[in-house]
Amino acid sequence: MIKLIHTSLLLPSKGNYTLEGIIGVFLVFLLTFTTSCNTSKEVGPKTVGYDFYPLAVGDYRIYDVEEINYLITGFDTAVYQLREIITDSIPSIDQTTYLLRRDIRQNALDDWVSDSVWTVTKTSNYLSITENNIPFIKLTFPVKEGKEWDGNSLNSRAEHIYYYEPIDTLLADSLTLNDQIRVVIEDVEENVTGVDLRSEAYVRGIGLVEKNYLTQKKCTSSDCGSDLGEVIAGRALRQTLIEIGNEE
């Protein structure tokens, strides 16, 4: 029986795709591919961890997304699907930049609507994603438990330390602990001012499989116009992979 890590924010089931099924199919593919290739060609990239975010023109990933925005007047919930597809690549001497088009739809019966275009840049030392014109370093190489880096080192924002954390419970029975890693972006447990818990999970040969974000700001004075301790702003996001493929 394949098992998933359970989180507090659960999505309704949609379609015939499951994260367990995607991981299982790709593990079979990776095993076949690895055993058929020359060992000397595989040791370097896999040891460094480049395969935690594979990139090729035509690659796409589809996610189920549930997003809750907290407001003083209440909260707003949106449930939709997100497709990220690599439409082009721009190589240079020491790095390659990929165009990542993001499409959204309300459900599997609707047509995709283009939402935005991000860029993914991969070098020998890091992988960055430019989101709404702001670059963030999402992964650094080699991928190693406990390793830290400044996710804002490519932008003008203040230093923000990301770090790798092991995922102790297997995302699928066909995985090993070395096949999965979590990037912790922020880890501030709930307190009198709020909470900030943000992380992303990656699997070898597949890429990003989960985003879990929870940020809440609480009222701490009478100036808030609300009861002390009440959530006055924030966001909860759960993004879960349901399908991957290549359109080329």
mmCIF file of C-alpha atoms in Angstrom:
data_model
loop_
_atom_site.group_PDB
_atom_site.id
_atom_site.type_symbol
_atom_site.label_atom_id
_atom_site.label_comp_id
_atom_site.label_asym_id
_atom_site.label_seq_id
_atom_site.Cartn_x
_atom_site.Cartn_y
_atom_site.Cartn_z
ATOM 1 C CA MET A 1 0.000 0.000 0.000
ATOM 2 C CA ILE A 2 1.406 3.376 -1.014
ATOM 3 C CA LYS A 3 1.254 6.025 1.671
ATOM 4 C CA LEU A 4 1.353 9.824 1.602
ATOM 5 C CA ILE A 5 2.487 12.317 4.175
ATOM 6 C CA HIS A 6 -0.674 13.830 5.675
ATOM 7 C CA THR A 7 -0.918 17.563 6.359
ATOM 8 C CA SER A 8 -3.561 19.626 8.080
ATOM 9 C CA LEU A 9 -4.881 21.183 4.851
ATOM 10 C CA LEU A 10 -6.444 18.468 2.682
ATOM 11 C CA LEU A 11 -7.689 18.747 -0.894
ATOM 12 C CA PRO A 12 -10.728 17.035 -2.349
ATOM 13 C CA SER A 13 -10.006 14.128 -4.691
ATOM 14 C CA LYS A 14 -10.067 14.940 -8.419
ATOM 15 C CA GLY A 15 -9.554 12.825 -11.507
ATOM 16 C CA ASN A 16 -7.711 9.565 -11.681
ATOM 17 C CA TYR A 17 -4.269 10.846 -10.819
ATOM 18 C CA THR A 18 -2.618 10.475 -7.439
ATOM 19 C CA LEU A 19 0.769 11.548 -6.172
ATOM 20 C CA GLU A 20 1.481 7.932 -5.207
ATOM 21 C CA GLY A 21 0.743 6.720 -8.729
ATOM 22 C CA ILE A 22 2.931 9.400 -10.345
ATOM 23 C CA ILE A 23 5.843 8.594 -8.066
ATOM 24 C CA GLY A 24 5.442 4.849 -8.581
ATOM 25 C CA VAL A 25 5.457 5.085 -12.379
ATOM 26 C CA PHE A 26 8.488 7.360 -12.425
ATOM 27 C CA LEU A 27 10.441 5.206 -9.993
ATOM 28 C CA VAL A 28 10.008 2.259 -12.361
ATOM 29 C CA PHE A 29 11.170 4.450 -15.254
ATOM 30 C CA LEU A 30 14.176 5.748 -13.320
ATOM 31 C CA LEU A 31 15.214 2.259 -12.260
ATOM 32 C CA THR A 32 15.085 1.017 -15.842
ATOM 33 C CA PHE A 33 16.913 4.085 -17.132
ATOM 34 C CA THR A 34 19.610 3.973 -14.472
ATOM 35 C CA THR A 35 20.421 0.293 -14.903
ATOM 36 C CA SER A 36 20.677 0.679 -18.673
ATOM 37 C CA CYS A 37 23.075 3.639 -18.580
ATOM 38 C CA ASN A 38 26.783 3.830 -18.021
ATOM 39 C CA THR A 39 27.421 4.200 -14.284
ATOM 40 C CA SER A 40 30.077 6.881 -14.743
ATOM 41 C CA LYS A 41 27.536 9.146 -16.444
ATOM 42 C CA GLU A 42 24.952 8.795 -13.660
ATOM 43 C CA VAL A 43 27.029 9.130 -10.494
ATOM 44 C CA GLY A 44 27.831 12.860 -10.849
ATOM 45 C CA PRO A 45 24.355 14.379 -11.481
ATOM 46 C CA LYS A 46 22.560 12.096 -9.038
ATOM 47 C CA THR A 47 25.134 12.643 -6.304
ATOM 48 C CA VAL A 48 24.880 16.419 -6.741
ATOM 49 C CA GLY A 49 21.076 16.299 -6.869
ATOM 50 C CA TYR A 50 20.331 17.887 -10.245
ATOM 51 C CA ASP A 51 17.572 15.292 -10.713
ATOM 52 C CA PHE A 52 15.493 16.842 -7.931
ATOM 53 C CA TYR A 53 14.312 19.331 -10.582
ATOM 54 C CA PRO A 54 14.519 17.783 -14.084
ATOM 55 C CA LEU A 55 14.134 20.277 -16.928
ATOM 56 C CA ALA A 56 13.330 19.783 -20.617
ATOM 57 C CA VAL A 57 11.308 21.787 -23.112
ATOM 58 C CA GLY A 58 7.769 20.375 -23.208
ATOM 59 C CA ASP A 59 7.831 19.094 -19.632
ATOM 60 C CA TYR A 60 4.660 19.908 -17.712
ATOM 61 C CA ARG A 61 3.352 19.395 -14.194
ATOM 62 C CA ILE A 62 -0.273 19.740 -13.110
ATOM 63 C CA TYR A 63 -1.184 20.487 -9.504
ATOM 64 C CA ASP A 64 -4.328 20.621 -7.421
ATOM 65 C CA VAL A 65 -4.292 23.856 -5.449
ATOM 66 C CA GLU A 66 -6.294 25.019 -2.455
ATOM 67 C CA GLU A 67 -5.649 28.585 -1.348
ATOM 68 C CA ILE A 68 -7.158 30.463 1.575
ATOM 69 C CA ASN A 69 -6.613 34.194 2.045
ATOM 70 C CA TYR A 70 -7.343 35.513 5.538
ATOM 71 C CA LEU A 71 -8.852 38.987 5.872
ATOM 72 C CA ILE A 72 -10.198 41.054 8.743
ATOM 73 C CA THR A 73 -13.697 40.562 7.335
ATOM 74 C CA GLY A 74 -13.289 36.780 6.993
ATOM 75 C CA PHE A 75 -11.507 34.502 4.582
ATOM 76 C CA ASP A 76 -11.677 33.650 0.902
ATOM 77 C CA THR A 77 -11.085 30.103 -0.391
ATOM 78 C CA ALA A 78 -10.113 29.220 -3.966
ATOM 79 C CA VAL A 79 -9.770 25.702 -5.342
ATOM 80 C CA TYR A 80 -8.260 25.310 -8.808
ATOM 81 C CA GLN A 81 -5.700 23.477 -10.931
ATOM 82 C CA LEU A 82 -2.319 24.838 -11.995
ATOM 83 C CA ARG A 83 -0.247 23.680 -14.960
ATOM 84 C CA GLU A 84 3.414 24.612 -15.282
ATOM 85 C CA ILE A 85 4.937 23.894 -18.696
ATOM 86 C CA ILE A 86 8.445 24.593 -19.998
ATOM 87 C CA THR A 87 8.001 26.320 -23.348
ATOM 88 C CA ASP A 88 11.587 27.259 -24.272
ATOM 89 C CA SER A 89 15.197 27.221 -23.100
ATOM 90 C CA ILE A 90 17.920 29.849 -23.411
ATOM 91 C CA PRO A 91 21.419 28.372 -22.932
ATOM 92 C CA SER A 92 24.476 30.438 -22.106
ATOM 93 C CA ILE A 93 28.068 29.638 -21.192
ATOM 94 C CA ASP A 94 27.531 28.537 -17.594
ATOM 95 C CA GLN A 95 23.756 28.242 -17.190
ATOM 96 C CA THR A 96 20.458 27.569 -18.934
ATOM 97 C CA THR A 97 17.280 29.575 -18.432
ATOM 98 C CA TYR A 98 13.882 27.999 -19.111
ATOM 99 C CA LEU A 99 10.575 29.772 -19.715
ATOM 100 C CA LEU A 100 7.883 28.381 -17.426
ATOM 101 C CA ARG A 101 4.334 29.195 -18.497
ATOM 102 C CA ARG A 102 1.701 28.914 -15.779
ATOM 103 C CA ASP A 103 -1.902 28.133 -16.741
ATOM 104 C CA ILE A 104 -4.922 27.812 -14.449
ATOM 105 C CA ARG A 105 -8.409 26.318 -14.622
ATOM 106 C CA GLN A 106 -11.170 25.743 -12.095
ATOM 107 C CA ASN A 107 -11.443 22.009 -12.755
ATOM 108 C CA ALA A 108 -10.501 19.290 -15.254
ATOM 109 C CA LEU A 109 -13.498 20.108 -17.494
ATOM 110 C CA ASP A 110 -12.451 23.718 -18.111
ATOM 111 C CA ASP A 111 -9.978 25.060 -20.661
ATOM 112 C CA TRP A 112 -6.586 26.259 -19.493
ATOM 113 C CA VAL A 113 -6.149 30.024 -19.217
ATOM 114 C CA SER A 114 -2.666 31.532 -19.303
ATOM 115 C CA ASP A 115 -1.847 33.210 -15.987
ATOM 116 C CA SER A 116 1.834 34.207 -16.040
ATOM 117 C CA VAL A 117 5.325 33.297 -17.238
ATOM 118 C CA TRP A 118 8.126 32.604 -14.779
ATOM 119 C CA THR A 119 11.717 31.651 -15.543
ATOM 120 C CA VAL A 120 13.826 28.817 -14.139
ATOM 121 C CA THR A 121 17.604 29.176 -14.214
ATOM 122 C CA LYS A 122 19.860 26.205 -13.571
ATOM 123 C CA THR A 123 23.586 26.486 -12.929
ATOM 124 C CA SER A 124 26.080 23.998 -11.552
ATOM 125 C CA ASN A 125 25.591 25.488 -8.072
ATOM 126 C CA TYR A 126 21.916 26.389 -7.778
ATOM 127 C CA LEU A 127 18.453 26.456 -9.318
ATOM 128 C CA SER A 128 16.511 29.708 -9.149
ATOM 129 C CA ILE A 129 12.941 30.587 -10.098
ATOM 130 C CA THR A 130 11.926 34.140 -10.960
ATOM 131 C CA GLU A 131 8.402 34.647 -9.642
ATOM 132 C CA ASN A 132 6.694 37.887 -10.695
ATOM 133 C CA ASN A 133 10.102 39.347 -11.644
ATOM 134 C CA ILE A 134 11.717 38.418 -8.319
ATOM 135 C CA PRO A 135 14.365 35.634 -8.396
ATOM 136 C CA PHE A 136 14.532 33.142 -5.517
ATOM 137 C CA ILE A 137 17.121 30.388 -5.118
ATOM 138 C CA LYS A 138 14.968 27.288 -4.613
ATOM 139 C CA LEU A 139 17.672 24.600 -4.577
ATOM 140 C CA THR A 140 21.433 24.588 -4.132
ATOM 141 C CA PHE A 141 23.811 21.828 -5.167
ATOM 142 C CA PRO A 142 24.839 19.448 -3.878
ATOM 143 C CA VAL A 143 21.522 18.670 -2.196
ATOM 144 C CA LYS A 144 22.463 17.755 1.361
ATOM 145 C CA GLU A 145 20.485 17.474 4.585
ATOM 146 C CA GLY A 146 20.998 20.515 6.821
ATOM 147 C CA LYS A 147 22.572 22.679 4.122
ATOM 148 C CA GLU A 148 21.594 26.361 4.342
ATOM 149 C CA TRP A 149 21.569 29.219 1.837
ATOM 150 C CA ASP A 150 20.173 32.697 1.325
ATOM 151 C CA GLY A 151 17.114 32.334 -0.887
ATOM 152 C CA ASN A 152 17.173 36.097 -1.539
ATOM 153 C CA SER A 153 20.813 36.370 -2.636
ATOM 154 C CA LEU A 154 19.768 37.142 -6.239
ATOM 155 C CA ASN A 155 17.305 39.906 -5.313
ATOM 156 C CA SER A 156 17.361 43.103 -3.250
ATOM 157 C CA ARG A 157 15.398 41.721 -0.305
ATOM 158 C CA ALA A 158 16.874 41.065 3.120
ATOM 159 C CA GLU A 159 18.674 37.776 3.741
ATOM 160 C CA HIS A 160 16.313 34.836 4.111
ATOM 161 C CA ILE A 161 17.785 31.474 5.052
ATOM 162 C CA TYR A 162 16.392 28.318 3.442
ATOM 163 C CA TYR A 163 17.581 24.849 4.454
ATOM 164 C CA TYR A 164 17.208 21.196 3.505
ATOM 165 C CA GLU A 165 15.350 18.903 5.877
ATOM 166 C CA PRO A 166 14.810 15.154 5.461
ATOM 167 C CA ILE A 167 11.299 13.802 4.986
ATOM 168 C CA ASP A 168 11.210 10.951 7.471
ATOM 169 C CA THR A 169 7.962 9.411 6.206
ATOM 170 C CA LEU A 170 8.137 8.129 2.631
ATOM 171 C CA LEU A 171 5.928 9.961 0.149
ATOM 172 C CA ALA A 172 5.448 6.583 -1.532
ATOM 173 C CA ASP A 173 6.495 3.042 -0.620
ATOM 174 C CA SER A 174 8.569 2.775 -3.809
ATOM 175 C CA LEU A 175 10.854 5.625 -2.676
ATOM 176 C CA THR A 176 13.854 5.650 -0.384
ATOM 177 C CA LEU A 177 14.635 8.485 2.013
ATOM 178 C CA ASN A 178 17.389 9.656 -0.362
ATOM 179 C CA ASP A 179 14.819 10.131 -3.149
ATOM 180 C CA GLN A 180 12.996 12.965 -1.381
ATOM 181 C CA ILE A 181 13.925 16.223 0.324
ATOM 182 C CA ARG A 182 12.111 19.146 1.897
ATOM 183 C CA VAL A 183 13.167 22.775 1.531
ATOM 184 C CA VAL A 184 12.150 24.738 4.613
ATOM 185 C CA ILE A 185 11.572 28.385 3.760
ATOM 186 C CA GLU A 186 10.264 29.472 7.149
ATOM 187 C CA ASP A 187 9.602 27.632 10.385
ATOM 188 C CA VAL A 188 7.979 29.954 12.914
ATOM 189 C CA GLU A 189 5.495 28.073 15.071
ATOM 190 C CA GLU A 190 2.277 29.741 16.148
ATOM 191 C CA ASN A 191 2.783 32.463 18.750
ATOM 192 C CA VAL A 192 1.050 35.639 19.952
ATOM 193 C CA THR A 193 1.808 37.509 16.718
ATOM 194 C CA GLY A 194 0.982 34.736 14.264
ATOM 195 C CA VAL A 195 2.538 31.796 12.453
ATOM 196 C CA ASP A 196 4.798 31.324 9.422
ATOM 197 C CA LEU A 197 5.329 27.773 8.177
ATOM 198 C CA ARG A 198 6.449 27.378 4.550
ATOM 199 C CA SER A 199 8.084 24.410 2.865
ATOM 200 C CA GLU A 200 8.355 22.613 -0.482
ATOM 201 C CA ALA A 201 8.900 18.893 -1.139
ATOM 202 C CA TYR A 202 10.927 17.545 -4.069
ATOM 203 C CA VAL A 203 11.354 14.015 -5.457
ATOM 204 C CA ARG A 204 14.161 12.756 -7.695
ATOM 205 C CA GLY A 205 13.224 12.519 -11.357
ATOM 206 C CA ILE A 206 9.958 14.391 -10.786
ATOM 207 C CA GLY A 207 10.632 17.789 -9.202
ATOM 208 C CA LEU A 208 8.296 19.760 -6.955
ATOM 209 C CA VAL A 209 5.531 17.514 -5.604
ATOM 210 C CA GLU A 210 4.105 19.602 -2.750
ATOM 211 C CA LYS A 211 3.961 23.166 -1.483
ATOM 212 C CA ASN A 212 2.684 23.807 2.027
ATOM 213 C CA TYR A 213 2.453 27.454 3.095
ATOM 214 C CA LEU A 214 0.717 28.821 6.183
ATOM 215 C CA THR A 215 1.169 32.443 7.223
ATOM 216 C CA GLN A 216 -1.082 34.251 9.683
ATOM 217 C CA LYS A 217 -0.821 37.632 11.352
ATOM 218 C CA LYS A 218 -2.752 38.170 14.559
ATOM 219 C CA CYS A 219 -4.133 41.356 16.059
ATOM 220 C CA THR A 220 -1.826 42.451 18.887
ATOM 221 C CA SER A 221 -3.294 45.863 19.831
ATOM 222 C CA SER A 222 -6.580 47.714 19.961
ATOM 223 C CA ASP A 223 -5.497 49.627 16.842
ATOM 224 C CA CYS A 224 -6.317 46.534 14.790
ATOM 225 C CA GLY A 225 -10.005 47.213 15.217
ATOM 226 C CA SER A 226 -10.462 43.588 16.160
ATOM 227 C CA ASP A 227 -10.187 41.257 19.118
ATOM 228 C CA LEU A 228 -6.684 40.593 20.404
ATOM 229 C CA GLY A 229 -5.271 37.394 18.978
ATOM 230 C CA GLU A 230 -7.697 37.240 16.063
ATOM 231 C CA VAL A 231 -6.202 36.442 12.657
ATOM 232 C CA ILE A 232 -6.331 39.636 10.579
ATOM 233 C CA ALA A 233 -4.212 38.645 7.572
ATOM 234 C CA GLY A 234 -2.490 35.629 6.077
ATOM 235 C CA ARG A 235 -2.565 32.842 3.563
ATOM 236 C CA ALA A 236 -2.741 29.065 3.474
ATOM 237 C CA LEU A 237 -1.635 27.245 0.333
ATOM 238 C CA ARG A 238 -1.572 23.537 -0.418
ATOM 239 C CA GLN A 239 -0.281 22.586 -3.880
ATOM 240 C CA THR A 240 -0.121 18.877 -4.744
ATOM 241 C CA LEU A 241 1.175 17.238 -7.916
ATOM 242 C CA ILE A 242 -1.401 15.117 -9.803
ATOM 243 C CA GLU A 243 0.098 14.689 -13.294
ATOM 244 C CA ILE A 244 3.382 15.065 -15.188
ATOM 245 C CA GLY A 245 4.355 14.548 -18.810
ATOM 246 C CA ASN A 246 5.966 16.044 -21.889
ATOM 247 C CA GLU A 247 4.142 17.619 -24.833
ATOM 248 C CA GLU A 248 7.046 17.371 -27.280
#
